[in-house]
Coordinates of C-alpha atoms in Angstrom, one line a residue:
X1 CA 46.0 -26.3 -14.4
X2 CA 46.1 -29.4 -11.8
X3 CA 45.6 -33.0 -13.3
X4 CA 42.1 -33.3 -11.6
X5 CA 41.0 -30.2 -13.1
X6 CA 42.1 -31.3 -16.3
X7 CA 40.5 -34.7 -16.1
X8 CA 37.2 -33.4 -15.0
X9 CA 37.1 -30.9 -17.8
X10 CA 37.9 -33.7 -20.5
X11 CA 34.8 -35.7 -18.6
X12 CA 32.5 -32.7 -18.9
X13 CA 33.7 -32.1 -22.5
X14 CA 33.1 -35.6 -23.6
X15 CA 29.8 -35.8 -22.0
X16 CA 28.7 -32.4 -23.3
X17 CA 29.7 -33.1 -26.9
X18 CA 28.3 -36.7 -27.1
X19 CA 25.0 -35.5 -25.8
X20 CA 24.9 -32.5 -27.9
X21 CA 25.6 -34.5 -30.9
X22 CA 23.2 -37.2 -29.9
X23 CA 20.2 -34.7 -29.5
X24 CA 21.1 -32.9 -32.9
X25 CA 21.1 -36.1 -34.8
X26 CA 17.9 -37.1 -33.6
X27 CA 16.5 -33.7 -34.2
X28 CA 18.0 -33.7 -37.7
X29 CA 16.2 -37.1 -38.2
X30 CA 12.5 -35.4 -37.7
X31 CA 13.6 -32.4 -39.7
X32 CA 14.3 -34.8 -42.5
X33 CA 10.8 -36.8 -42.0
X34 CA 9.1 -33.5 -42.5
X35 CA 10.4 -33.5 -46.0
X36 CA 9.2 -36.7 -46.7
X37 CA 5.6 -38.2 -47.2
X38 CA 6.0 -39.9 -43.7
X39 CA 2.9 -39.6 -41.6
X40 CA 4.2 -38.4 -38.2
X41 CA 2.9 -40.1 -35.1
X42 CA 1.6 -38.4 -32.0
X43 CA 4.7 -39.2 -30.2
X44 CA 6.9 -37.4 -32.6
X45 CA 6.0 -34.0 -31.5
X46 CA 6.7 -35.0 -27.8
X47 CA 10.2 -36.3 -29.0
X48 CA 11.0 -33.2 -30.6
X49 CA 10.4 -30.9 -27.6
X50 CA 12.3 -33.5 -25.6
X51 CA 15.1 -33.3 -27.6
X52 CA 15.3 -29.4 -27.9
X53 CA 14.9 -29.3 -23.9
X54 CA 17.9 -31.8 -23.6
X55 CA 19.9 -29.4 -25.9
X56 CA 18.9 -26.4 -23.7
X57 CA 20.0 -28.1 -20.8
X58 CA 23.3 -29.4 -22.3
X59 CA 24.5 -26.0 -23.6
X60 CA 23.3 -24.1 -20.6
X61 CA 24.8 -26.5 -17.9
X62 CA 27.5 -28.6 -19.6
X63 CA 29.2 -25.9 -21.9
X64 CA 29.8 -23.3 -19.3
X65 CA 31.0 -25.8 -16.7
X66 CA 33.3 -27.5 -19.0
X67 CA 34.7 -24.0 -19.6
X68 CA 35.0 -23.4 -16.1
X69 CA 36.7 -26.7 -15.5
X70 CA 39.6 -25.5 -18.2
X71 CA 40.1 -22.4 -16.3
X72 CA 37.6 -19.8 -17.8
X73 CA 35.4 -19.1 -14.8
X74 CA 35.0 -15.3 -15.1
X75 CA 33.8 -14.7 -18.4
X76 CA 30.2 -14.3 -17.8
X77 CA 28.2 -11.0 -16.6
X78 CA 25.6 -11.1 -13.9
X79 CA 22.9 -11.3 -16.9
X80 CA 24.7 -14.1 -18.6
X81 CA 24.6 -16.2 -15.3
X82 CA 21.2 -15.7 -14.7
X83 CA 20.0 -16.4 -18.2
X84 CA 22.1 -19.5 -18.4
X85 CA 20.5 -20.8 -15.0
X86 CA 17.0 -19.8 -16.2
X87 CA 17.5 -21.6 -19.4
X88 CA 19.0 -24.7 -18.0
X89 CA 15.9 -24.9 -15.2
X90 CA 13.4 -24.3 -17.9
X91 CA 15.2 -27.0 -20.3
X92 CA 15.3 -29.5 -17.5
X93 CA 11.6 -28.5 -16.4
X94 CA 10.2 -29.3 -20.0
X95 CA 12.5 -32.4 -20.1
X96 CA 10.7 -33.8 -17.1
X97 CA 7.2 -32.7 -18.5
X98 CA 7.7 -34.5 -21.9
X99 CA 8.5 -37.8 -20.5
X100 CA 5.6 -37.2 -18.3
X101 CA 3.4 -36.6 -21.2
X102 CA 4.9 -39.4 -23.2
X103 CA 4.3 -42.0 -20.3
X104 CA 0.7 -40.9 -19.6
X105 CA -0.1 -40.8 -23.5
X106 CA 1.3 -44.3 -23.9
X107 CA -0.6 -45.8 -20.6
X108 CA -3.8 -44.5 -22.5
X109 CA -3.1 -45.7 -25.8
X110 CA -2.4 -49.3 -24.9
X111 CA -5.1 -49.6 -22.4
X112 CA -8.0 -52.2 -22.9
X113 CA -10.9 -50.9 -24.8
X114 CA -13.2 -52.0 -22.0
X115 CA -11.5 -49.8 -19.6
X116 CA -12.5 -46.2 -18.5
X117 CA -9.6 -45.0 -20.4
X118 CA -10.9 -45.9 -23.5
X119 CA -12.9 -42.6 -24.2
X120 CA -9.7 -40.8 -23.8
X121 CA -8.2 -42.8 -26.8
X122 CA -9.4 -40.6 -29.5
X123 CA -9.1 -37.4 -27.8
X124 CA -5.7 -37.8 -26.3
X125 CA -3.8 -37.0 -29.3
X126 CA -5.6 -33.5 -29.6
X127 CA -4.2 -32.8 -26.2
X128 CA -0.6 -33.3 -26.9
X129 CA 0.3 -30.0 -28.2
X130 CA -1.5 -27.9 -25.9
X131 CA 0.0 -30.1 -23.0
X132 CA 3.6 -29.3 -24.2
X133 CA 3.2 -25.7 -24.6
X134 CA 1.5 -25.5 -21.3
X135 CA 4.5 -27.2 -19.9
X136 CA 6.9 -24.6 -21.5
X137 CA 4.7 -21.8 -20.2
X138 CA 4.5 -23.2 -16.7
X139 CA 8.3 -23.8 -16.6
X140 CA 8.9 -20.4 -17.7
X141 CA 6.7 -18.9 -14.9
X142 CA 7.9 -21.2 -12.3
X143 CA 11.7 -20.6 -12.9
X144 CA 11.2 -16.8 -13.4
X145 CA 12.3 -16.0 -9.8
X146 CA 15.2 -18.4 -10.2
X147 CA 17.8 -15.9 -11.7
X148 CA 17.3 -13.5 -8.5
X149 CA 19.7 -15.7 -6.5
X150 CA 22.3 -15.9 -9.3
X151 CA 25.3 -13.6 -9.8
X152 CA 28.7 -13.8 -11.7
X153 CA 31.6 -15.4 -10.1
X154 CA 33.7 -12.5 -11.0
X155 CA 31.4 -10.1 -8.7
X156 CA 33.9 -7.8 -6.7
X157 CA 31.2 -7.6 -3.9
X158 CA 32.1 -9.7 -0.8
X159 CA 28.7 -11.3 0.0
X160 CA 28.0 -13.6 3.0
X161 CA 26.8 -16.9 2.2
X162 CA 27.8 -17.1 -1.6
X163 CA 28.0 -20.4 -3.1
X164 CA 30.6 -20.6 -5.9
X165 CA 29.4 -23.0 -8.8
X166 CA 32.3 -22.3 -10.9
X167 CA 31.5 -19.8 -13.5
X168 CA 28.6 -18.6 -11.3
X169 CA 27.6 -18.0 -7.7
X170 CA 24.2 -17.9 -5.6
X171 CA 23.3 -15.8 -2.9
X172 CA 21.9 -17.3 0.2
X173 CA 18.9 -15.5 1.8
X174 CA 16.7 -16.2 4.8
X175 CA 16.1 -20.1 5.4
X176 CA 12.3 -19.4 5.2
X177 CA 12.7 -17.6 1.9
X178 CA 14.8 -20.3 0.4
X179 CA 12.5 -23.3 1.8
X180 CA 9.5 -21.5 0.2
X181 CA 11.4 -21.0 -2.9
X182 CA 12.5 -24.8 -3.1
X183 CA 9.0 -25.9 -2.6
X184 CA 8.0 -23.9 -5.5
X185 CA 10.5 -25.3 -7.8
X186 CA 10.0 -28.5 -6.9
X187 CA 6.3 -29.1 -6.9
X188 CA 5.9 -29.3 -10.7
X189 CA 8.6 -31.8 -10.9
X190 CA 7.1 -33.9 -8.0
X191 CA 3.8 -33.9 -10.0
X192 CA 5.3 -35.0 -13.0
X193 CA 7.1 -37.6 -11.4
X194 CA 4.3 -39.1 -9.3
X195 CA 2.5 -39.2 -12.6
X196 CA 5.3 -40.6 -14.6
X197 CA 5.5 -43.6 -12.0
X198 CA 2.0 -44.1 -11.8
X199 CA 1.7 -44.3 -15.7
X200 CA 4.7 -46.6 -15.8
X201 CA 3.3 -48.9 -13.4
X202 CA -0.1 -48.9 -15.3
X203 CA 1.8 -49.8 -18.4
X204 CA 3.7 -52.7 -16.9
X205 CA 0.5 -54.2 -15.5
X206 CA -1.3 -54.0 -18.9
X207 CA 1.6 -55.5 -20.7
X208 CA 1.8 -58.5 -18.0
X209 CA -1.9 -59.2 -18.3
X210 CA -1.7 -58.9 -22.0
X211 CA 1.3 -61.7 -21.8
X212 CA -0.6 -63.9 -19.6
X213 CA -3.8 -63.9 -21.9
X214 CA -1.7 -64.8 -24.9
X215 CA 1.1 -66.9 -23.7
X216 CA -0.9 -70.1 -24.8
X217 CA -1.2 -68.7 -28.3
X218 CA 2.5 -68.6 -29.5
X219 CA 2.1 -67.5 -33.2
X220 CA 0.0 -64.3 -31.9
X221 CA 2.5 -63.3 -29.5
X222 CA 4.9 -61.6 -31.8
X223 CA 2.0 -60.2 -34.0
X224 CA 0.6 -58.8 -30.8
X225 CA 3.5 -57.4 -29.3
X226 CA 4.9 -55.3 -32.2
X227 CA 4.3 -51.7 -32.4
X228 CA 2.7 -50.8 -29.4
X229 CA 4.4 -53.0 -27.4
X230 CA 7.7 -51.8 -28.5
X231 CA 6.9 -48.3 -28.2
X232 CA 5.8 -48.9 -24.5
X233 CA 9.0 -50.9 -23.6
X234 CA 11.0 -47.7 -25.1
X235 CA 9.0 -45.5 -22.8
X236 CA 9.5 -47.5 -19.9
X237 CA 13.2 -47.7 -20.6
X238 CA 13.3 -44.2 -20.9
X239 CA 11.1 -43.4 -17.8
X240 CA 13.3 -46.0 -15.5
X241 CA 16.6 -44.2 -17.1
X242 CA 15.3 -40.8 -16.1
X243 CA 13.8 -41.8 -12.7
X244 CA 17.4 -43.4 -11.9
X245 CA 19.4 -40.2 -12.8
X246 CA 16.8 -37.7 -11.4
X247 CA 17.0 -39.3 -8.2
X248 CA 20.8 -39.4 -8.3
X249 CA 20.8 -35.8 -9.1
X250 CA 18.3 -34.8 -6.6
X251 CA 20.3 -36.2 -3.7
X252 CA 23.2 -34.2 -4.9
X253 CA 21.2 -31.3 -5.2
X254 CA 19.9 -31.4 -1.8
X255 CA 23.4 -32.1 -0.2
X256 CA 24.4 -28.9 -2.3
X257 CA 21.6 -26.7 -1.2
X258 CA 22.3 -27.9 2.6
X259 CA 26.1 -27.0 2.1
X260 CA 27.0 -23.6 3.2
X261 CA 30.3 -23.8 1.5
X262 CA 30.3 -26.7 -1.1
X263 CA 33.6 -28.1 -2.1
X264 CA 34.7 -28.5 -5.6
X265 CA 34.0 -32.0 -6.0
X266 CA 30.4 -32.0 -4.7
X267 CA 29.7 -28.9 -7.6
X268 CA 31.2 -31.1 -10.5
X269 CA 29.7 -34.3 -9.4
X270 CA 26.1 -32.5 -9.1
X271 CA 26.6 -31.2 -12.5
X272 CA 27.6 -34.5 -14.1
X273 CA 24.6 -36.1 -12.7
X274 CA 22.4 -33.4 -13.9
X275 CA 23.5 -33.9 -17.5
X276 CA 23.6 -37.5 -17.7
X277 CA 20.0 -38.0 -18.8
X278 CA 20.1 -35.5 -21.5
X279 CA 23.2 -37.0 -22.9
X280 CA 21.8 -40.8 -23.0
X281 CA 18.2 -39.9 -23.7
X282 CA 18.6 -39.4 -27.7
X283 CA 20.5 -42.8 -28.0
X284 CA 17.8 -44.6 -26.2
X285 CA 15.2 -43.2 -28.6
X286 CA 17.2 -43.9 -31.6
X287 CA 18.4 -47.4 -30.7
X288 CA 14.8 -48.4 -30.6
X289 CA 13.7 -46.7 -33.8
X290 CA 14.6 -48.5 -36.8
X291 CA 13.5 -45.6 -39.1
X292 CA 16.7 -43.5 -38.2
X293 CA 19.7 -45.3 -40.0
X294 CA 17.2 -46.2 -42.8
X295 CA 16.2 -42.6 -43.4
X296 CA 19.6 -41.2 -43.3
X297 CA 20.8 -43.9 -46.1
X298 CA 17.6 -42.9 -48.2
X299 CA 18.0 -39.3 -47.8
X300 CA 21.6 -39.4 -49.5
X301 CA 20.1 -40.9 -52.7
X302 CA 16.6 -39.8 -53.0
X303 CA 14.6 -38.3 -50.4
X304 CA 11.4 -39.1 -52.5
X305 CA 12.3 -42.5 -53.1
X306 CA 9.3 -44.9 -53.5
X307 CA 11.3 -47.5 -51.2
X308 CA 11.4 -44.8 -48.4
X309 CA 7.9 -43.8 -48.8
X310 CA 6.5 -47.4 -48.8
X311 CA 8.7 -48.3 -45.5
X312 CA 8.1 -45.1 -43.4

């Protein structure tokens, strides 16, 4: 094994392990909450599905790419390759959809009572569950044709236009078919990205206007900007991080798609950027949620502790 392959393998291993541990820790946090008297927030349901989608993306992309970097390149069958690529695409799509729903919901929540969004404030929590499940179903339908292009890297067939991704390969078809396929896969992502940016801009505008209105009342600033403002800033940080890594990943994905014979470096860099957000996002959520460490310590003592119930 070359030194470069060893370095890449260690990077993938570190990135994947950190991301999986972070997402499982966050999921464990929500499982513990279900055994307490804590009244869950509407956004908790979105966080759970975002975490599951991140785990799916990491397991189906980071793990096989790590194995390929360490030399285990021909262990997957055609069905295994198709399944992994399908699950990764679905996890990635649900991750995008979850952040989109989260940002739109928060924009509605913090909107002024005299705005036209006020009527949706009461109804918005009721639409979260069906929206998330609709997101899963949509991603399953859209990505159902994606595995058709994927074959095992251990295939004995000599296929023209084959692209090797290390542990699996893809087959290039006619350019018209490839273009239609790419547009179909990109439409849900572009729609979610547009809604996400619009909701983020709306939240920034509302926060800026609120700050201008209360800046002359110093004592009420801290009180007015406590829970909703913190939640909004967390979502804005999550959205900005996602947009950055998504844009970076999309650039490499386009270069990879246009390349007839992608090199080893391009394939690995594309994968690294694709799993960056699933790795970082749980730590962004946990760092802005003070209940996580407090809950873990309280669980060790007594899960029905009165202190825990009072402070959840």
